[in-house]
mmCIF file of C-alpha atoms and ligand atoms in Angstrom:
data_model
loop_
_atom_site.group_PDB
_atom_site.id
_atom_site.type_symbol
_atom_site.label_atom_id
_atom_site.label_comp_id
_atom_site.label_asym_id
_atom_site.label_seq_id
_atom_site.Cartn_x
_atom_site.Cartn_y
_atom_site.Cartn_z
ATOM 1 C CA MET J 1 -25.536 -6.007 8.224
ATOM 2 C CA LYS J 2 -26.369 -2.694 9.854
ATOM 3 C CA LYS J 3 -26.265 -1.837 13.500
ATOM 4 C CA ILE J 4 -28.880 -1.355 16.172
ATOM 5 C CA VAL J 5 -28.805 1.753 18.325
ATOM 6 C CA VAL J 6 -30.611 1.463 21.614
ATOM 7 C CA VAL J 7 -31.581 5.077 22.135
ATOM 8 C CA GLY J 8 -32.512 6.809 25.358
ATOM 9 C CA ILE J 9 -34.861 9.628 24.402
ATOM 10 C CA GLY J 10 -34.793 11.275 27.850
ATOM 11 C CA PRO J 11 -37.840 12.067 29.976
ATOM 12 C CA GLY J 12 -40.028 13.391 27.149
ATOM 13 C CA ASP J 13 -39.524 17.067 26.392
ATOM 14 C CA GLU J 14 -37.333 17.333 23.337
ATOM 15 C CA ALA J 15 -35.065 19.896 24.975
ATOM 16 C CA TYR J 16 -33.883 17.083 27.253
ATOM 17 C CA MET J 17 -33.034 14.668 24.448
ATOM 18 C CA THR J 18 -29.314 14.595 23.624
ATOM 19 C CA PRO J 19 -28.135 15.580 20.121
ATOM 20 C CA ALA J 20 -26.632 12.066 19.832
ATOM 21 C CA ALA J 21 -30.028 10.477 20.463
ATOM 22 C CA ARG J 22 -31.721 12.771 17.945
ATOM 23 C CA GLU J 23 -29.043 12.021 15.341
ATOM 24 C CA ALA J 24 -29.372 8.261 15.891
ATOM 25 C CA ILE J 25 -33.136 8.417 15.365
ATOM 26 C CA ILE J 26 -32.896 10.622 12.273
ATOM 27 C CA SER J 27 -30.292 8.382 10.630
ATOM 28 C CA SER J 28 -32.168 5.101 11.197
ATOM 29 C CA ASP J 29 -34.383 3.315 8.669
ATOM 30 C CA VAL J 30 -36.559 1.521 11.194
ATOM 31 C CA ILE J 31 -37.759 2.762 14.585
ATOM 32 C CA ILE J 32 -39.018 0.249 17.122
ATOM 33 C CA GLY J 33 -40.499 1.078 20.502
ATOM 34 C CA TYR J 34 -43.357 1.189 22.930
ATOM 35 C CA LYS J 35 -46.163 3.289 21.479
ATOM 36 C CA THR J 36 -46.078 6.053 24.111
ATOM 37 C CA TYR J 37 -42.379 6.714 23.396
ATOM 38 C CA ILE J 38 -42.843 6.608 19.625
ATOM 39 C CA ASP J 39 -45.526 9.273 20.054
ATOM 40 C CA LEU J 40 -43.095 11.476 21.993
ATOM 41 C CA ILE J 41 -40.687 11.524 19.028
ATOM 42 C CA SER J 42 -43.202 11.320 16.160
ATOM 43 C CA HIS J 43 -42.009 14.625 14.668
ATOM 44 C CA LEU J 44 -38.534 13.111 14.104
ATOM 45 C CA ILE J 45 -39.697 10.031 12.238
ATOM 46 C CA THR J 46 -41.911 11.129 9.401
ATOM 47 C CA ASP J 47 -40.223 9.114 6.624
ATOM 48 C CA LYS J 48 -39.339 5.858 8.395
ATOM 49 C CA LYS J 49 -40.738 2.451 8.995
ATOM 50 C CA VAL J 50 -42.183 2.478 12.496
ATOM 51 C CA VAL J 51 -42.965 -0.591 14.546
ATOM 52 C CA ASP J 52 -44.767 0.294 17.728
ATOM 53 C CA SER J 53 -45.899 -2.288 20.184
ATOM 54 C CA GLY J 54 -47.596 -2.518 23.540
ATOM 55 C CA MET J 55 -46.076 -2.936 26.957
ATOM 56 C CA LYS J 56 -44.651 -6.307 28.045
ATOM 57 C CA ARG J 57 -43.520 -7.111 24.481
ATOM 58 C CA GLU J 58 -39.879 -6.242 25.125
ATOM 59 C CA ILE J 59 -38.313 -9.487 23.909
ATOM 60 C CA GLU J 60 -40.449 -9.479 20.780
ATOM 61 C CA ARG J 61 -39.214 -5.944 20.035
ATOM 62 C CA CYS J 62 -35.572 -7.001 20.477
ATOM 63 C CA ASN J 63 -36.008 -9.979 18.128
ATOM 64 C CA LEU J 64 -37.648 -7.734 15.544
ATOM 65 C CA ALA J 65 -34.793 -5.242 15.809
ATOM 66 C CA LEU J 66 -32.298 -8.043 15.123
ATOM 67 C CA ASP J 67 -34.354 -9.344 12.177
ATOM 68 C CA PHE J 68 -34.377 -5.903 10.543
ATOM 69 C CA ALA J 69 -30.679 -5.270 11.218
ATOM 70 C CA GLU J 70 -29.671 -8.673 9.837
ATOM 71 C CA GLU J 71 -31.584 -7.801 6.653
ATOM 72 C CA GLY J 72 -29.550 -4.603 6.313
ATOM 73 C CA ALA J 73 -31.648 -1.881 7.952
ATOM 74 C CA ALA J 74 -30.282 0.681 10.407
ATOM 75 C CA VAL J 75 -32.482 0.188 13.460
ATOM 76 C CA ALA J 76 -33.221 2.463 16.421
ATOM 77 C CA LEU J 77 -34.774 0.771 19.411
ATOM 78 C CA VAL J 78 -36.154 3.564 21.569
ATOM 79 C CA SER J 79 -36.459 3.599 25.332
ATOM 80 C CA SER J 80 -37.589 6.421 27.602
ATOM 81 C CA GLY J 81 -35.037 8.065 29.860
ATOM 82 C CA ASP J 82 -31.838 6.032 29.802
ATOM 83 C CA PRO J 83 -32.089 2.670 28.020
ATOM 84 C CA GLY J 84 -29.692 1.098 30.529
ATOM 85 C CA ILE J 85 -31.953 1.946 33.504
ATOM 86 C CA TYR J 86 -35.002 -0.355 33.512
ATOM 87 C CA GLY J 87 -34.910 0.114 29.734
ATOM 88 C CA MET J 88 -34.216 -1.937 26.618
ATOM 89 C CA ALA J 89 -30.397 -2.083 26.564
ATOM 90 C CA GLY J 90 -29.981 -5.220 28.671
ATOM 91 C CA ALA J 91 -32.659 -7.247 26.913
ATOM 92 C CA MET J 92 -31.270 -6.239 23.510
ATOM 93 C CA LEU J 93 -27.757 -7.415 24.408
ATOM 94 C CA GLU J 94 -29.115 -10.640 25.930
ATOM 95 C CA VAL J 95 -31.179 -11.451 22.835
ATOM 96 C CA LYS J 96 -28.173 -10.789 20.601
ATOM 97 C CA THR J 97 -26.107 -13.215 22.691
ATOM 98 C CA GLN J 98 -28.852 -15.830 22.681
ATOM 99 C CA ARG J 99 -29.149 -15.653 18.891
ATOM 100 C CA ASP J 100 -25.381 -15.540 18.523
ATOM 101 C CA SER J 101 -25.883 -12.607 16.153
ATOM 102 C CA LYS J 102 -23.034 -10.520 14.726
ATOM 103 C CA VAL J 103 -25.083 -7.329 14.585
ATOM 104 C CA GLU J 104 -23.345 -4.431 16.338
ATOM 105 C CA ILE J 105 -25.298 -2.838 19.157
ATOM 106 C CA GLU J 106 -24.669 0.673 20.418
ATOM 107 C CA VAL J 107 -26.296 2.094 23.555
ATOM 108 C CA ILE J 108 -26.978 5.836 23.621
ATOM 109 C CA PRO J 109 -27.565 7.159 27.140
ATOM 110 C CA GLY J 110 -30.346 9.546 28.088
ATOM 111 C CA VAL J 111 -31.500 11.731 30.974
ATOM 112 C CA THR J 112 -33.127 9.251 33.328
ATOM 113 C CA ALA J 113 -36.338 9.948 35.253
ATOM 114 C CA VAL J 114 -34.575 10.312 38.588
ATOM 115 C CA SER J 115 -32.247 13.069 37.446
ATOM 116 C CA ALA J 116 -35.090 14.878 35.665
ATOM 117 C CA ALA J 117 -37.236 14.597 38.822
ATOM 118 C CA ALA J 118 -34.390 15.648 41.122
ATOM 119 C CA ALA J 119 -33.833 18.810 39.094
ATOM 120 C CA VAL J 120 -37.515 19.697 39.452
ATOM 121 C CA LEU J 121 -37.390 19.175 43.233
ATOM 122 C CA GLY J 122 -34.118 21.023 43.896
ATOM 123 C CA ALA J 123 -31.092 18.925 44.867
ATOM 124 C CA PRO J 124 -32.257 15.786 46.693
ATOM 125 C CA LEU J 125 -29.601 13.431 45.269
ATOM 126 C CA MET J 126 -26.521 15.325 46.420
ATOM 127 C CA HIS J 127 -25.342 12.428 48.524
ATOM 128 C CA ASP J 128 -25.289 8.650 47.984
ATOM 129 C CA PHE J 129 -28.567 7.348 46.667
ATOM 130 C CA ALA J 130 -30.209 4.081 45.699
ATOM 131 C CA VAL J 131 -32.674 3.556 42.884
ATOM 132 C CA ILE J 132 -35.244 0.811 43.438
ATOM 133 C CA SER J 133 -38.070 -0.272 41.159
ATOM 134 C CA LEU J 134 -41.210 -1.401 42.974
ATOM 135 C CA SER J 135 -42.343 -3.473 39.993
ATOM 136 C CA ASP J 136 -42.483 -7.133 40.970
ATOM 137 C CA LEU J 137 -43.258 -8.347 37.434
ATOM 138 C CA LEU J 138 -39.675 -9.517 36.900
ATOM 139 C CA THR J 139 -38.268 -9.317 40.429
ATOM 140 C CA ASP J 140 -39.501 -11.150 43.495
ATOM 141 C CA TRP J 141 -41.200 -8.810 45.996
ATOM 142 C CA LYS J 142 -39.077 -10.338 48.793
ATOM 143 C CA VAL J 143 -35.911 -9.194 47.009
ATOM 144 C CA ILE J 144 -37.320 -5.699 46.524
ATOM 145 C CA LYS J 145 -38.268 -5.477 50.212
ATOM 146 C CA LYS J 146 -34.798 -6.554 51.284
ATOM 147 C CA ARG J 147 -33.209 -3.884 49.102
ATOM 148 C CA LEU J 148 -35.574 -1.253 50.514
ATOM 149 C CA GLN J 149 -34.636 -2.328 54.024
ATOM 150 C CA LEU J 150 -30.894 -2.260 53.437
ATOM 151 C CA ALA J 151 -30.972 1.045 51.537
ATOM 152 C CA ALA J 152 -33.060 2.550 54.340
ATOM 153 C CA GLU J 153 -30.674 1.197 56.978
ATOM 154 C CA GLY J 154 -27.710 2.538 54.995
ATOM 155 C CA ASP J 155 -29.306 6.018 55.042
ATOM 156 C CA PHE J 156 -29.247 6.267 51.263
ATOM 157 C CA VAL J 157 -31.546 8.776 49.596
ATOM 158 C CA ILE J 158 -33.991 6.404 47.885
ATOM 159 C CA ALA J 159 -35.617 6.929 44.495
ATOM 160 C CA LEU J 160 -38.502 4.665 43.534
ATOM 161 C CA TYR J 161 -39.327 3.866 39.917
ATOM 162 C CA ASN J 162 -42.593 2.104 38.962
ATOM 163 C CA PRO J 163 -44.043 3.055 42.362
ATOM 164 C CA LYS J 164 -47.675 2.146 41.771
ATOM 165 C CA SER J 165 -49.943 0.991 38.955
ATOM 166 C CA LYS J 166 -53.670 0.335 38.680
ATOM 167 C CA GLY J 167 -53.218 -3.297 39.621
ATOM 168 C CA ARG J 168 -50.301 -2.852 42.003
ATOM 169 C CA VAL J 169 -51.159 -0.556 44.891
ATOM 170 C CA THR J 170 -49.867 -2.125 48.132
ATOM 171 C CA GLN J 171 -46.133 -2.054 47.345
ATOM 172 C CA ILE J 172 -45.758 1.689 47.889
ATOM 173 C CA GLU J 173 -47.571 1.335 51.237
ATOM 174 C CA GLU J 174 -45.234 -1.459 52.325
ATOM 175 C CA ALA J 175 -42.197 0.462 51.095
ATOM 176 C CA ARG J 176 -43.233 3.435 53.238
ATOM 177 C CA GLU J 177 -43.705 1.165 56.279
ATOM 178 C CA ILE J 178 -40.186 -0.210 55.841
ATOM 179 C CA LEU J 179 -38.749 3.295 55.553
ATOM 180 C CA LEU J 180 -40.567 4.441 58.689
ATOM 181 C CA HIS J 181 -38.600 1.852 60.696
ATOM 182 C CA TYR J 182 -35.414 3.746 59.876
ATOM 183 C CA ARG J 183 -36.429 7.364 59.177
ATOM 184 C CA GLU J 184 -38.353 10.159 60.838
ATOM 185 C CA LYS J 185 -41.968 10.751 59.837
ATOM 186 C CA GLU J 186 -41.000 14.251 58.753
ATOM 187 C CA THR J 187 -38.333 13.057 56.266
ATOM 188 C CA PRO J 188 -38.827 15.059 53.045
ATOM 189 C CA VAL J 189 -40.323 13.175 50.101
ATOM 190 C CA GLY J 190 -40.641 14.502 46.561
ATOM 191 C CA LEU J 191 -43.165 13.177 44.055
ATOM 192 C CA VAL J 192 -42.671 14.173 40.447
ATOM 193 C CA ARG J 193 -45.145 13.145 37.783
ATOM 194 C CA ASN J 194 -44.251 13.605 34.119
ATOM 195 C CA ALA J 195 -40.889 15.193 34.913
ATOM 196 C CA LYS J 196 -39.644 17.313 31.990
ATOM 197 C CA ARG J 197 -42.628 16.623 29.785
ATOM 198 C CA ALA J 198 -46.064 18.194 29.301
ATOM 199 C CA GLU J 199 -48.230 18.172 32.435
ATOM 200 C CA GLU J 200 -45.264 18.013 34.798
ATOM 201 C CA ALA J 201 -46.434 18.116 38.427
ATOM 202 C CA ALA J 202 -44.323 18.063 41.575
ATOM 203 C CA VAL J 203 -45.232 17.734 45.242
ATOM 204 C CA VAL J 204 -42.935 18.193 48.218
ATOM 205 C CA THR J 205 -44.281 16.210 51.157
ATOM 206 C CA THR J 206 -43.091 13.929 53.985
ATOM 207 C CA LEU J 207 -42.901 10.202 54.681
ATOM 208 C CA LYS J 208 -45.883 10.711 56.974
ATOM 209 C CA GLU J 209 -48.102 12.306 54.339
ATOM 210 C CA MET J 210 -46.803 11.025 51.013
ATOM 211 C CA LEU J 211 -49.689 8.621 50.409
ATOM 212 C CA GLN J 212 -52.211 11.456 50.547
ATOM 213 C CA HIS J 213 -51.009 12.589 47.118
ATOM 214 C CA PRO J 214 -51.472 10.950 43.722
ATOM 215 C CA ILE J 215 -48.753 8.424 42.821
ATOM 216 C CA ASP J 216 -48.862 6.344 39.634
ATOM 217 C CA MET J 217 -46.677 4.793 36.939
ATOM 218 C CA LEU J 218 -45.745 8.235 35.606
ATOM 219 C CA THR J 219 -44.314 9.252 38.972
ATOM 220 C CA VAL J 220 -40.858 9.064 40.526
ATOM 221 C CA VAL J 221 -40.710 9.135 44.332
ATOM 222 C CA ILE J 222 -37.595 10.510 46.043
ATOM 223 C CA ILE J 223 -37.187 9.971 49.790
ATOM 224 C CA GLY J 224 -34.547 12.001 51.580
ATOM 225 C CA ASN J 225 -31.839 10.700 53.916
ATOM 226 C CA SER J 226 -31.533 11.690 57.593
ATOM 227 C CA ASN J 227 -29.954 15.055 56.658
ATOM 228 C CA THR J 228 -32.297 16.066 53.848
ATOM 229 C CA PHE J 229 -34.283 19.269 54.419
ATOM 230 C CA VAL J 230 -36.694 21.587 52.598
ATOM 231 C CA GLU J 231 -35.905 25.265 52.038
ATOM 232 C CA ASN J 232 -38.179 27.582 50.040
ATOM 233 C CA GLY J 233 -40.016 24.614 48.592
ATOM 234 C CA LYS J 234 -36.837 22.926 47.351
ATOM 235 C CA ILE J 235 -35.528 19.603 48.679
ATOM 236 C CA ILE J 236 -31.836 19.717 49.566
ATOM 237 C CA THR J 237 -29.625 16.846 50.665
ATOM 238 C CA PRO J 238 -26.445 18.482 51.984
ATOM 239 C CA ARG J 239 -23.183 17.316 50.534
ATOM 240 C CA GLY J 240 -21.407 18.433 53.686
ATOM 241 C CA TYR J 241 -19.897 21.778 52.675
ATOM 242 C CA GLN J 242 -19.168 24.310 55.442
ATOM 243 C CA LEU J 243 -21.091 27.447 54.418
HETATM 244 N N1 SAH W 1 -35.654 3.926 31.332
HETATM 245 C C1 SAH W 1 -36.485 4.842 32.090
HETATM 246 C C2 SAH W 1 -37.219 4.167 33.232
HETATM 247 C C3 SAH W 1 -38.266 3.158 32.804
HETATM 248 S S1 SAH W 1 -39.125 2.456 34.169
HETATM 249 C C4 SAH W 1 -35.615 6.003 32.593
HETATM 250 O O1 SAH W 1 -34.388 5.914 32.555
HETATM 251 O O2 SAH W 1 -36.181 7.013 33.044
HETATM 252 C C5 SAH W 1 -40.608 3.400 34.142
HETATM 253 C C6 SAH W 1 -40.711 4.292 35.373
HETATM 254 O O3 SAH W 1 -39.826 5.386 35.219
HETATM 255 C C7 SAH W 1 -42.080 4.915 35.597
HETATM 256 O O4 SAH W 1 -42.950 4.055 36.288
HETATM 257 C C8 SAH W 1 -41.725 6.135 36.431
HETATM 258 O O5 SAH W 1 -41.510 5.751 37.774
HETATM 259 C C9 SAH W 1 -40.384 6.533 35.848
HETATM 260 N N2 SAH W 1 -40.479 7.604 34.831
HETATM 261 C C10 SAH W 1 -40.099 7.534 33.538
HETATM 262 N N3 SAH W 1 -40.233 8.746 32.939
HETATM 263 C C11 SAH W 1 -40.687 9.602 33.878
HETATM 264 C C12 SAH W 1 -40.999 11.011 33.901
HETATM 265 N N4 SAH W 1 -40.850 11.778 32.806
HETATM 266 N N5 SAH W 1 -41.447 11.540 35.056
HETATM 267 C C13 SAH W 1 -41.575 10.798 36.171
HETATM 268 N N6 SAH W 1 -41.292 9.472 36.210
HETATM 269 C C14 SAH W 1 -40.852 8.890 35.085
#
């Protein structure tokens, strides 16, 4: 039996993929992943068996990975960013447990979207922050709203993953409403689309005006805390140093 590596490939640009992730991909026999991510690493996988699949087939991908590994193949299951952050690591470990499989599973971390986006914007995450996904496919919207409320009340910098898709447009509007109960209209907001990959685009705006800019599933939204400010186009959340 060989092992499965659940590999975080980072945000997209190869310069932001770790050497450990690259090595894990190169030394695998079978690569499994969502098509968009396979395309991002296609140059690394010329001589391997590749199984790409569409979105929402996560459990199927995990079962396939176990099938291949149990037959003796070294398998890389690829995830964008970090596989332990809304990625494939959890599902893979759960499926292994459910099947009571002896296959070893290793998780290789990656640069997650929020740290890639923060670097583009300046330094918005310098104090305590909360990461919240607005996708209600697997989580009840009531739970998401409660977390938004409590993170806003706690004055956490808030980063939103999966902020808006073609079929899911009202959540970001509701999230903004919740935040406006606790934060000033002028609170800095950063929107980064395609952070650290081709076609990267960043906007520095405010809670008041954020919805006037494009937001989609390739975007991370970062909302400052009550001390966050903008200087020379960069968002800064002070850590508290005396300058
Ligand atoms: N495991 C991934 C997150 C998957 S959830 C990670 O650690 O980054 C998918 C969401 O992540 C997208 O809807 C978007 O909000 C965000 N995302 C992923 N890659 C991104 C990138 N390069 N730029 C901006 N947002 C990104």
